[in-house]
mmCIF file of C-alpha atoms in Angstrom:
data_model
loop_
_atom_site.group_PDB
_atom_site.id
_atom_site.type_symbol
_atom_site.label_atom_id
_atom_site.label_comp_id
_atom_site.label_asym_id
_atom_site.label_seq_id
_atom_site.Cartn_x
_atom_site.Cartn_y
_atom_site.Cartn_z
ATOM 1 C CA UNK A 738 0.000 0.000 0.000
ATOM 2 C CA UNK A 739 1.395 3.370 -0.964
ATOM 3 C CA UNK A 740 2.167 5.713 1.936
ATOM 4 C CA UNK A 741 -0.403 8.404 2.578
ATOM 5 C CA UNK A 742 0.466 11.947 1.614
ATOM 6 C CA UNK A 743 0.829 13.793 4.958
ATOM 7 C CA UNK A 744 -0.817 16.867 3.478
ATOM 8 C CA UNK A 745 -3.917 14.773 2.768
ATOM 9 C CA UNK A 746 -4.553 14.187 6.489
ATOM 10 C CA UNK A 747 -7.911 15.905 6.929
ATOM 11 C CA UNK A 748 -8.844 17.348 10.359
ATOM 12 C CA UNK A 749 -11.730 15.945 12.376
ATOM 13 C CA UNK A 750 -15.060 17.087 10.990
ATOM 14 C CA UNK A 751 -13.634 17.737 7.517
ATOM 15 C CA UNK A 752 -13.494 14.152 6.243
ATOM 16 C CA UNK A 753 -15.374 13.725 2.969
ATOM 17 C CA UNK A 754 -18.418 11.499 3.099
ATOM 18 C CA UNK A 755 -18.978 8.754 0.567
ATOM 19 C CA UNK A 756 -19.737 10.261 -2.787
ATOM 20 C CA UNK A 757 -18.296 13.614 -1.785
ATOM 21 C CA UNK A 758 -14.793 13.306 -3.203
ATOM 22 C CA UNK A 759 -14.580 17.050 -3.784
ATOM 23 C CA UNK A 760 -14.498 17.836 -0.056
ATOM 24 C CA UNK A 761 -10.826 16.950 0.437
ATOM 25 C CA UNK A 762 -9.496 19.070 -2.471
ATOM 26 C CA UNK A 763 -11.704 21.948 -1.300
ATOM 27 C CA UNK A 764 -10.223 21.711 2.182
ATOM 28 C CA UNK A 765 -6.700 21.626 0.788
ATOM 29 C CA UNK A 766 -7.337 24.816 -1.135
ATOM 30 C CA UNK A 767 -8.850 26.537 1.912
ATOM 31 C CA UNK A 768 -5.731 26.181 4.077
ATOM 32 C CA UNK A 769 -4.028 29.400 5.141
ATOM 33 C CA UNK A 770 -0.613 29.628 3.574
ATOM 34 C CA UNK A 771 2.339 30.702 5.701
ATOM 35 C CA UNK A 772 6.107 30.912 5.375
ATOM 36 C CA UNK A 773 9.300 31.113 7.389
ATOM 37 C CA UNK A 774 11.611 33.818 6.049
ATOM 38 C CA UNK A 775 15.206 33.824 7.298
ATOM 39 C CA UNK A 776 17.608 36.750 7.527
ATOM 40 C CA UNK A 777 19.877 35.211 4.857
ATOM 41 C CA UNK A 778 17.053 35.419 2.294
ATOM 42 C CA UNK A 779 15.899 31.784 2.519
ATOM 43 C CA UNK A 780 12.139 31.204 2.545
ATOM 44 C CA UNK A 781 10.365 27.988 3.534
ATOM 45 C CA UNK A 782 6.675 27.646 2.676
ATOM 46 C CA UNK A 783 3.958 25.802 4.557
ATOM 47 C CA UNK A 784 0.496 26.208 6.079
ATOM 48 C CA UNK A 785 -0.750 27.776 9.295
ATOM 49 C CA UNK A 786 -2.146 25.544 12.049
ATOM 50 C CA UNK A 787 -1.862 27.951 14.982
ATOM 51 C CA UNK A 788 -2.703 31.585 15.602
ATOM 52 C CA UNK A 789 -2.875 33.527 12.336
ATOM 53 C CA UNK A 790 -0.460 36.370 13.067
ATOM 54 C CA UNK A 791 3.029 37.153 11.832
ATOM 55 C CA UNK A 792 5.953 37.330 14.254
ATOM 56 C CA UNK A 793 9.740 37.242 14.360
ATOM 57 C CA UNK A 794 12.547 35.934 16.539
ATOM 58 C CA UNK A 795 15.645 33.763 16.635
ATOM 59 C CA UNK A 796 15.206 30.452 14.791
ATOM 60 C CA UNK A 797 16.509 27.401 16.682
ATOM 61 C CA UNK A 798 15.913 23.642 16.487
ATOM 62 C CA UNK A 799 15.193 20.909 19.030
ATOM 63 C CA UNK A 800 15.969 17.251 18.283
ATOM 64 C CA UNK A 801 13.553 15.703 20.795
ATOM 65 C CA UNK A 802 11.100 13.086 19.518
ATOM 66 C CA UNK A 803 8.456 13.901 22.145
ATOM 67 C CA UNK A 804 7.761 16.519 24.801
ATOM 68 C CA UNK A 805 6.333 19.472 22.869
ATOM 69 C CA UNK A 806 4.015 20.526 25.771
ATOM 70 C CA UNK A 807 7.093 20.829 27.975
ATOM 71 C CA UNK A 808 9.259 22.500 25.326
ATOM 72 C CA UNK A 809 6.678 25.104 24.352
ATOM 73 C CA UNK A 810 6.192 26.156 27.995
ATOM 74 C CA UNK A 811 9.930 26.189 28.795
ATOM 75 C CA UNK A 812 10.794 29.846 29.572
ATOM 76 C CA UNK A 813 14.274 29.290 28.084
ATOM 77 C CA UNK A 814 12.651 29.455 24.615
ATOM 78 C CA UNK A 815 11.430 33.031 25.117
ATOM 79 C CA UNK A 816 11.866 35.092 21.962
ATOM 80 C CA UNK A 817 12.633 32.107 19.766
ATOM 81 C CA UNK A 818 11.002 30.385 16.798
ATOM 82 C CA UNK A 819 11.273 26.662 17.458
ATOM 83 C CA UNK A 820 11.881 24.156 14.666
ATOM 84 C CA UNK A 821 11.054 20.615 15.829
ATOM 85 C CA UNK A 822 13.206 18.158 13.880
ATOM 86 C CA UNK A 823 11.059 15.061 14.534
ATOM 87 C CA UNK A 824 8.693 14.935 11.551
ATOM 88 C CA UNK A 825 5.360 14.030 13.224
ATOM 89 C CA UNK A 826 4.059 16.461 15.850
ATOM 90 C CA UNK A 827 0.699 16.761 17.597
ATOM 91 C CA UNK A 828 -0.352 13.119 17.602
ATOM 92 C CA UNK A 829 -0.826 12.917 21.373
ATOM 93 C CA UNK A 830 -2.469 16.314 21.792
ATOM 94 C CA UNK A 831 -2.176 18.614 24.805
ATOM 95 C CA UNK A 832 -3.057 17.655 28.404
ATOM 96 C CA UNK A 833 -5.250 19.518 30.884
ATOM 97 C CA UNK A 834 -4.443 22.620 32.934
ATOM 98 C CA UNK A 835 -4.618 20.576 36.132
ATOM 99 C CA UNK A 836 -2.484 21.868 38.997
ATOM 100 C CA UNK A 837 -0.482 19.747 41.432
ATOM 101 C CA UNK A 838 -0.214 19.946 45.222
ATOM 102 C CA UNK A 839 2.292 22.815 44.888
ATOM 103 C CA UNK A 840 -0.083 24.876 42.743
ATOM 104 C CA UNK A 841 1.998 24.344 39.594
ATOM 105 C CA UNK A 842 0.606 23.207 36.254
ATOM 106 C CA UNK A 843 1.142 19.459 36.412
ATOM 107 C CA UNK A 844 1.925 18.788 32.752
ATOM 108 C CA UNK A 845 3.748 21.987 31.760
ATOM 109 C CA UNK A 846 6.968 23.793 32.666
ATOM 110 C CA UNK A 847 5.301 27.179 33.262
ATOM 111 C CA UNK A 848 1.918 28.881 33.028
ATOM 112 C CA UNK A 849 2.095 29.766 29.319
ATOM 113 C CA UNK A 850 3.853 29.240 26.003
ATOM 114 C CA UNK A 851 6.967 31.416 25.845
ATOM 115 C CA UNK A 852 8.318 30.874 22.336
ATOM 116 C CA UNK A 853 7.299 33.057 19.379
ATOM 117 C CA UNK A 854 6.232 30.326 16.918
ATOM 118 C CA UNK A 855 6.480 26.608 16.118
ATOM 119 C CA UNK A 856 7.717 25.142 12.823
ATOM 120 C CA UNK A 857 7.041 21.468 12.027
ATOM 121 C CA UNK A 858 6.903 19.127 9.074
ATOM 122 C CA UNK A 859 3.777 16.981 9.513
ATOM 123 C CA UNK A 860 0.969 18.067 11.835
ATOM 124 C CA UNK A 861 -1.478 15.526 13.270
ATOM 125 C CA UNK A 862 -4.895 17.202 13.225
ATOM 126 C CA UNK A 863 -6.349 14.318 15.251
ATOM 127 C CA UNK A 864 -4.777 13.593 18.644
ATOM 128 C CA UNK A 865 -5.038 10.295 20.496
ATOM 129 C CA UNK A 866 -3.921 10.021 24.120
ATOM 130 C CA UNK A 867 -5.713 9.396 27.404
ATOM 131 C CA UNK A 868 -4.506 12.735 28.827
ATOM 132 C CA UNK A 869 -5.335 14.812 25.728
ATOM 133 C CA UNK A 870 -7.863 17.609 26.252
ATOM 134 C CA UNK A 871 -7.222 19.595 23.078
ATOM 135 C CA UNK A 872 -5.136 19.517 19.920
ATOM 136 C CA UNK A 873 -1.827 21.295 19.550
ATOM 137 C CA UNK A 874 -3.402 23.683 17.032
ATOM 138 C CA UNK A 875 -6.215 24.590 19.415
ATOM 139 C CA UNK A 876 -3.706 25.251 22.185
ATOM 140 C CA UNK A 877 -1.574 27.492 19.971
ATOM 141 C CA UNK A 878 -4.637 29.529 19.004
ATOM 142 C CA UNK A 879 -5.655 29.913 22.662
ATOM 143 C CA UNK A 880 -2.151 31.130 23.504
ATOM 144 C CA UNK A 881 -1.969 33.355 20.386
ATOM 145 C CA UNK A 882 1.145 31.583 19.081
ATOM 146 C CA UNK A 883 1.637 30.969 15.326
ATOM 147 C CA UNK A 884 2.454 27.524 13.981
ATOM 148 C CA UNK A 885 3.441 26.353 10.491
ATOM 149 C CA UNK A 886 3.350 22.791 9.158
ATOM 150 C CA UNK A 887 4.402 21.384 5.790
ATOM 151 C CA UNK A 888 7.908 22.865 6.127
ATOM 152 C CA UNK A 889 11.039 20.907 5.217
ATOM 153 C CA UNK A 890 12.401 21.019 8.766
ATOM 154 C CA UNK A 891 15.377 18.862 7.782
ATOM 155 C CA UNK A 892 16.515 21.560 5.338
ATOM 156 C CA UNK A 893 15.964 24.324 7.925
ATOM 157 C CA UNK A 894 17.998 22.402 10.507
ATOM 158 C CA UNK A 895 20.866 21.784 8.093
ATOM 159 C CA UNK A 896 20.897 25.483 7.222
ATOM 160 C CA UNK A 897 21.063 26.483 10.901
ATOM 161 C CA UNK A 898 23.861 23.992 11.583
ATOM 162 C CA UNK A 899 25.885 25.435 8.705
ATOM 163 C CA UNK A 900 25.020 29.103 9.157
ATOM 164 C CA UNK A 901 24.524 29.209 12.922
ATOM 165 C CA UNK A 902 21.574 30.620 14.844
ATOM 166 C CA UNK A 903 19.687 32.953 12.535
ATOM 167 C CA UNK A 904 16.882 35.471 12.838
ATOM 168 C CA UNK A 905 13.617 34.742 11.081
ATOM 169 C CA UNK A 906 10.041 35.852 10.464
ATOM 170 C CA UNK A 907 6.838 33.854 10.403
ATOM 171 C CA UNK A 908 4.587 35.381 7.754
ATOM 172 C CA UNK A 909 0.908 34.440 7.547
ATOM 173 C CA UNK A 910 -1.020 35.129 4.354
ATOM 174 C CA UNK A 911 -3.678 37.766 4.912
ATOM 175 C CA UNK A 912 -1.896 39.357 7.877
ATOM 176 C CA UNK A 913 -1.395 43.016 6.954
ATOM 177 C CA UNK A 914 1.593 43.317 9.328
ATOM 178 C CA UNK A 915 3.600 40.564 7.606
ATOM 179 C CA UNK A 916 5.337 42.787 5.074
ATOM 180 C CA UNK A 917 6.349 45.423 7.621
ATOM 181 C CA UNK A 918 7.623 43.003 10.294
ATOM 182 C CA UNK A 919 11.317 43.445 11.081
ATOM 183 C CA UNK A 920 13.774 40.760 12.156
ATOM 184 C CA UNK A 921 13.772 40.824 15.945
ATOM 185 C CA UNK A 922 16.889 39.770 17.873
ATOM 186 C CA UNK A 923 15.650 38.698 21.331
ATOM 187 C CA UNK A 924 19.205 38.351 22.653
ATOM 188 C CA UNK A 925 19.541 42.136 22.770
ATOM 189 C CA UNK A 926 16.985 42.205 25.606
ATOM 190 C CA UNK A 927 16.970 40.939 29.173
ATOM 191 C CA UNK A 928 14.690 37.967 28.579
ATOM 192 C CA UNK A 929 14.950 36.723 32.160
ATOM 193 C CA UNK A 930 13.209 39.914 33.281
ATOM 194 C CA UNK A 931 10.321 39.030 30.947
ATOM 195 C CA UNK A 932 9.784 35.448 32.154
ATOM 196 C CA UNK A 933 10.733 35.610 35.851
ATOM 197 C CA UNK A 934 8.105 35.676 38.597
ATOM 198 C CA UNK A 935 7.685 39.073 40.218
ATOM 199 C CA UNK A 936 7.101 37.994 43.820
ATOM 200 C CA UNK A 937 8.895 35.803 46.336
ATOM 201 C CA UNK A 938 7.266 32.390 46.776
ATOM 202 C CA UNK A 939 7.914 29.648 49.352
ATOM 203 C CA UNK A 940 7.340 25.933 48.711
ATOM 204 C CA UNK A 941 7.302 23.373 51.530
ATOM 205 C CA UNK A 942 7.591 19.595 51.093
ATOM 206 C CA UNK A 943 4.173 17.918 51.425
ATOM 207 C CA UNK A 944 3.428 15.946 54.564
ATOM 208 C CA UNK A 945 3.790 12.183 54.341
ATOM 209 C CA UNK A 946 0.845 10.119 55.563
ATOM 210 C CA UNK A 947 1.284 9.251 59.234
ATOM 211 C CA UNK A 948 2.774 5.787 59.689
ATOM 212 C CA UNK A 949 2.929 5.136 55.962
ATOM 213 C CA UNK A 950 4.996 2.199 54.791
ATOM 214 C CA UNK A 951 4.168 2.651 51.126
ATOM 215 C CA UNK A 952 7.293 1.994 49.065
ATOM 216 C CA UNK A 953 5.711 3.749 46.098
ATOM 217 C CA UNK A 954 4.966 6.923 48.092
ATOM 218 C CA UNK A 955 8.384 6.869 49.724
ATOM 219 C CA UNK A 956 10.092 6.712 46.340
ATOM 220 C CA UNK A 957 7.810 9.366 44.840
ATOM 221 C CA UNK A 958 8.363 11.828 47.675
ATOM 222 C CA UNK A 959 11.935 10.923 48.575
ATOM 223 C CA UNK A 960 11.182 9.858 52.161
ATOM 224 C CA UNK A 961 12.047 12.181 55.035
ATOM 225 C CA UNK A 962 13.007 15.822 54.472
ATOM 226 C CA UNK A 963 16.678 16.751 54.210
ATOM 227 C CA UNK A 964 17.754 18.286 57.506
ATOM 228 C CA UNK A 965 20.645 20.413 58.703
ATOM 229 C CA UNK A 966 22.920 19.515 61.637
ATOM 230 C CA UNK A 967 20.558 21.595 63.779
ATOM 231 C CA UNK A 968 17.646 19.341 62.819
ATOM 232 C CA UNK A 969 15.681 21.791 60.659
ATOM 233 C CA UNK A 970 14.619 21.237 57.058
ATOM 234 C CA UNK A 971 17.271 22.311 54.540
ATOM 235 C CA UNK A 972 16.403 25.691 53.027
ATOM 236 C CA UNK A 973 17.355 26.382 49.399
ATOM 237 C CA UNK A 974 16.904 29.800 47.808
ATOM 238 C CA UNK A 975 16.269 29.579 44.069
ATOM 239 C CA UNK A 976 16.710 32.550 41.746
ATOM 240 C CA UNK A 977 14.038 32.472 39.038
ATOM 241 C CA UNK A 978 15.616 33.505 35.743
ATOM 242 C CA UNK A 979 13.103 31.295 33.941
ATOM 243 C CA UNK A 980 12.841 28.304 36.273
ATOM 244 C CA UNK A 981 10.915 25.240 35.094
ATOM 245 C CA UNK A 982 8.136 23.682 37.156
ATOM 246 C CA UNK A 983 9.805 20.279 37.259
ATOM 247 C CA UNK A 984 12.901 21.741 38.918
ATOM 248 C CA UNK A 985 10.694 23.085 41.703
ATOM 249 C CA UNK A 986 8.867 19.752 41.951
ATOM 250 C CA UNK A 987 12.118 17.798 42.195
ATOM 251 C CA UNK A 988 13.648 19.998 44.875
ATOM 252 C CA UNK A 989 10.467 20.052 46.988
ATOM 253 C CA UNK A 990 8.834 16.658 46.386
ATOM 254 C CA UNK A 991 11.867 14.434 45.872
ATOM 255 C CA UNK A 992 14.714 16.103 47.768
ATOM 256 C CA UNK A 993 12.114 17.471 50.192
ATOM 257 C CA UNK A 994 13.756 20.803 50.945
ATOM 258 C CA UNK A 995 12.148 24.103 51.845
ATOM 259 C CA UNK A 996 12.409 26.128 48.645
ATOM 260 C CA UNK A 997 12.170 29.902 48.409
ATOM 261 C CA UNK A 998 11.902 31.093 44.797
ATOM 262 C CA UNK A 999 12.684 34.760 44.170
ATOM 263 C CA UNK A 1000 12.609 37.042 41.083
ATOM 264 C CA UNK A 1001 15.732 37.370 38.946
ATOM 265 C CA UNK A 1002 16.639 40.799 40.392
ATOM 266 C CA UNK A 1003 15.751 40.049 44.030
ATOM 267 C CA UNK A 1004 18.517 41.068 46.466
ATOM 268 C CA UNK A 1005 19.195 37.891 48.438
ATOM 269 C CA UNK A 1006 22.746 38.868 49.392
ATOM 270 C CA UNK A 1007 21.798 39.640 53.002
ATOM 271 C CA UNK A 1008 19.581 36.598 53.601
ATOM 272 C CA UNK A 1009 20.420 33.284 55.240
ATOM 273 C CA UNK A 1010 19.906 29.952 53.475
ATOM 274 C CA UNK A 1011 21.599 26.565 53.264
ATOM 275 C CA UNK A 1012 22.127 26.614 49.521
ATOM 276 C CA UNK A 1013 21.733 28.965 46.547
ATOM 277 C CA UNK A 1014 20.276 27.587 43.306
ATOM 278 C CA UNK A 1015 20.558 29.534 40.034
ATOM 279 C CA UNK A 1016 17.910 28.488 37.534
ATOM 280 C CA UNK A 1017 17.775 28.019 33.796
ATOM 281 C CA UNK A 1018 16.553 30.884 31.635
ATOM 282 C CA UNK A 1019 16.587 32.443 28.177
ATOM 283 C CA UNK A 1020 19.032 34.615 26.292
ATOM 284 C CA UNK A 1021 22.348 36.278 27.033
ATOM 285 C CA UNK A 1022 23.412 35.844 30.693
ATOM 286 C CA UNK A 1023 25.333 39.139 30.716
ATOM 287 C CA UNK A 1024 22.005 40.999 30.791
ATOM 288 C CA UNK A 1025 21.374 39.673 34.324
ATOM 289 C CA UNK A 1026 23.811 42.124 35.908
ATOM 290 C CA UNK A 1027 21.821 42.482 39.134
ATOM 291 C CA UNK A 1028 21.731 38.709 39.630
ATOM 292 C CA UNK A 1029 25.478 38.446 39.012
ATOM 293 C CA UNK A 1030 26.199 41.193 41.535
ATOM 294 C CA UNK A 1031 24.095 39.477 44.208
ATOM 295 C CA UNK A 1032 25.784 36.114 43.565
ATOM 296 C CA UNK A 1033 29.197 37.731 43.881
ATOM 297 C CA UNK A 1034 28.314 39.203 47.290
ATOM 298 C CA UNK A 1035 27.268 35.755 48.576
ATOM 299 C CA UNK A 1036 30.465 34.198 47.157
ATOM 300 C CA UNK A 1037 32.537 36.713 49.156
ATOM 301 C CA UNK A 1038 31.046 35.693 52.502
ATOM 302 C CA UNK A 1039 33.563 34.226 55.014
ATOM 303 C CA UNK A 1040 31.647 30.924 54.918
ATOM 304 C CA UNK A 1041 29.536 31.006 51.745
ATOM 305 C CA UNK A 1042 26.762 28.424 51.308
ATOM 306 C CA UNK A 1043 26.914 25.933 48.429
ATOM 307 C CA UNK A 1044 25.980 27.591 45.115
ATOM 308 C CA UNK A 1045 24.830 25.526 42.148
ATOM 309 C CA UNK A 1046 23.235 26.383 38.839
ATOM 310 C CA UNK A 1047 21.812 24.797 35.728
ATOM 311 C CA UNK A 1048 21.926 26.097 32.155
ATOM 312 C CA UNK A 1049 21.816 29.912 32.434
ATOM 313 C CA UNK A 1050 22.487 29.509 36.159
ATOM 314 C CA UNK A 1051 25.830 27.833 35.437
ATOM 315 C CA UNK A 1052 26.734 30.751 33.186
ATOM 316 C CA UNK A 1053 25.726 33.299 35.845
ATOM 317 C CA UNK A 1054 27.905 31.528 38.412
ATOM 318 C CA UNK A 1055 30.848 31.646 35.990
ATOM 319 C CA UNK A 1056 30.323 35.353 35.318
ATOM 320 C CA UNK A 1057 30.156 36.065 39.049
ATOM 321 C CA UNK A 1058 33.446 34.181 39.474
ATOM 322 C CA UNK A 1059 35.097 36.371 36.838
ATOM 323 C CA UNK A 1060 34.848 34.166 33.748
ATOM 324 C CA UNK A 1061 33.320 35.012 30.360
ATOM 325 C CA UNK A 1062 30.536 33.543 28.264
ATOM 326 C CA UNK A 1063 30.002 33.404 24.507
ATOM 327 C CA UNK A 1064 27.163 32.775 22.061
ATOM 328 C CA UNK A 1065 27.299 29.279 20.581
ATOM 329 C CA UNK A 1066 26.962 28.654 16.856
ATOM 330 C CA UNK A 1067 23.551 26.991 17.121
ATOM 331 C CA UNK A 1068 23.304 25.880 20.751
ATOM 332 C CA UNK A 1069 22.439 22.551 22.330
ATOM 333 C CA UNK A 1070 18.721 21.803 22.412
ATOM 334 C CA UNK A 1071 17.351 18.293 22.749
ATOM 335 C CA UNK A 1072 16.805 15.357 25.074
ATOM 336 C CA UNK A 1073 19.859 13.245 24.320
ATOM 337 C CA UNK A 1074 22.879 15.506 24.766
ATOM 338 C CA UNK A 1075 25.928 13.504 25.984
ATOM 339 C CA UNK A 1076 27.548 15.177 28.996
ATOM 340 C CA UNK A 1077 30.876 13.945 30.427
ATOM 341 C CA UNK A 1078 31.813 14.242 34.114
ATOM 342 C CA UNK A 1079 35.513 15.148 33.963
ATOM 343 C CA UNK A 1080 36.150 13.665 37.427
ATOM 344 C CA UNK A 1081 35.149 10.153 36.390
ATOM 345 C CA UNK A 1082 34.813 10.373 32.542
ATOM 346 C CA UNK A 1083 31.318 8.938 32.989
ATOM 347 C CA UNK A 1084 28.931 10.122 30.271
ATOM 348 C CA UNK A 1085 25.362 11.137 31.085
ATOM 349 C CA UNK A 1086 22.532 11.569 28.583
ATOM 350 C CA UNK A 1087 20.928 14.909 29.419
ATOM 351 C CA UNK A 1088 18.138 17.214 28.201
ATOM 352 C CA UNK A 1089 19.527 20.636 27.305
ATOM 353 C CA UNK A 1090 18.342 23.984 25.991
ATOM 354 C CA UNK A 1091 20.946 26.749 25.843
ATOM 355 C CA UNK A 1092 22.495 28.988 23.204
ATOM 356 C CA UNK A 1093 25.275 30.468 25.354
ATOM 357 C CA UNK A 1094 28.160 28.736 27.115
ATOM 358 C CA UNK A 1095 31.019 29.398 29.538
ATOM 359 C CA UNK A 1096 34.439 30.056 28.014
ATOM 360 C CA UNK A 1097 36.639 27.458 29.737
ATOM 361 C CA UNK A 1098 39.810 29.408 28.984
ATOM 362 C CA UNK A 1099 38.509 32.417 30.940
ATOM 363 C CA UNK A 1100 37.890 30.570 34.226
ATOM 364 C CA UNK A 1101 39.939 31.916 37.176
ATOM 365 C CA UNK A 1102 42.701 29.636 38.468
ATOM 366 C CA UNK A 1103 40.615 28.392 41.427
ATOM 367 C CA UNK A 1104 37.822 27.229 39.113
ATOM 368 C CA UNK A 1105 37.827 24.300 36.703
ATOM 369 C CA UNK A 1106 35.381 22.719 34.200
ATOM 370 C CA UNK A 1107 33.236 19.988 35.752
ATOM 371 C CA UNK A 1108 31.110 18.774 32.822
ATOM 372 C CA UNK A 1109 31.591 19.089 29.062
ATOM 373 C CA UNK A 1110 29.379 18.259 26.090
ATOM 374 C CA UNK A 1111 30.741 15.190 24.306
ATOM 375 C CA UNK A 1112 29.462 16.432 20.930
ATOM 376 C CA UNK A 1113 31.120 19.848 20.730
ATOM 377 C CA UNK A 1114 33.291 20.067 23.863
ATOM 378 C CA UNK A 1115 31.362 23.054 25.213
ATOM 379 C CA UNK A 1116 31.182 23.668 28.952
ATOM 380 C CA UNK A 1117 28.217 22.207 30.830
ATOM 381 C CA UNK A 1118 29.352 22.823 34.405
ATOM 382 C CA UNK A 1119 32.074 24.346 36.585
ATOM 383 C CA UNK A 1120 33.395 23.597 40.083
ATOM 384 C CA UNK A 1121 35.419 25.534 42.623
ATOM 385 C CA UNK A 1122 38.659 23.881 43.745
ATOM 386 C CA UNK A 1123 38.451 23.787 47.549
#
C-alpha cells in the first residue's frame, strides 16, 4: 500500500463522506498559507495551524522526539522560533491545565507558552492520548502563538547547523503586518526579566501520611526531608531567571527541601539559606547584571553556602566568578545531549536547551570545568577547587 500523503490528512469534521470526493481538495485549497523567512534570504513555505499572526525571533531547532508541551512552555525558549526536527508532531495532543499539590501546572513547565512560533513538518490534526484535552493547534490559538506545518524542517535544521543561529520571520497570508515586520533579535533584551516571577514564593515539602509504609509513596516523595545539623529542614533559595516547574517539583517533592523562589533581580545577598540555586533561563546571561552582583556578594562571605546552577544559572555563576561567556553557533537543544563528568569520565545523557556557554579558557585559576558536552566540547558545568 502506498504511503499516505501527509498533506492529505484531513482534520476531524472535515473528512469527505462517501460520494463527496470534492471535499478533500476543497479543504486543501482553503488552508491558510504561511512561510518562514530567514535573515539570509531563505524562505520555507507551509500552512498555518496555529494563531494567524506574523511574528519574528531567533530560529533554533530541538531534536527531541516527544515533549512538545514541555518545550513550548519552557521559559528558556522566550523570543525564539522553534523548529522541531522530529517529523510528526501533535499526535498525542495537549493535556489539561490541572495543577499539582504545589499549585503548579502538572503537565507543563510554566503557566504559558513562551516561544514566538512553532515550525514542524507533519501536523497531526487528530490527537489520540488518554490525557489529551485539546489539539496542539487549538492550544496554539488559545495562547496566540503561530504555527506552520508542511515545512522541510530537515533543510531548515541543516541550514542552521551550517550558518549558525539565525533570525527569522513567520509570515501568515492575509496578515497586513507581515510585510512590515522586522527581524527581531531577542538576545539584545533581558529575557529573564520578561519570564521571571515578580514575587517571592515559598514551597514546603508535602506531609507524608502518618505511619505510611508505602514503598511507592516513599520513592515518589523521597522519604524524610533533608535536615541540617541543627535538625531543621534544609532551606534552598532559588533565583528564578526562567525556572521550570519540574525543577521546583524535584527539589520540593523528591529532595524534600524548603524552597524559596525569588525574582531574577531580588537582592538575596543579606539573607540566610543553606544553599543557593541559580535556575535556567533564556538569552544572554550578561544581561542579568543584578543577579550576578548578588551572587558575587554571597560568594565573598567568610563561609559562603553551596551555590549551584543549571543552564543559564551555570553561566551566571561563571560570570560572578570572573569568567566570560560566549554565544554558541547553534546551541544545544534536545533530550539526548551527551555530557561527560571530567572527574570520572562517565557520560550522562541529558536534556539541554541553551544557546550560550562558559568560556573554559577564561575561568579563574581556582575554578575548573566539571562537565563538558561530548558532541562539541562546550562547557556544561564548573566547580570551585576547595
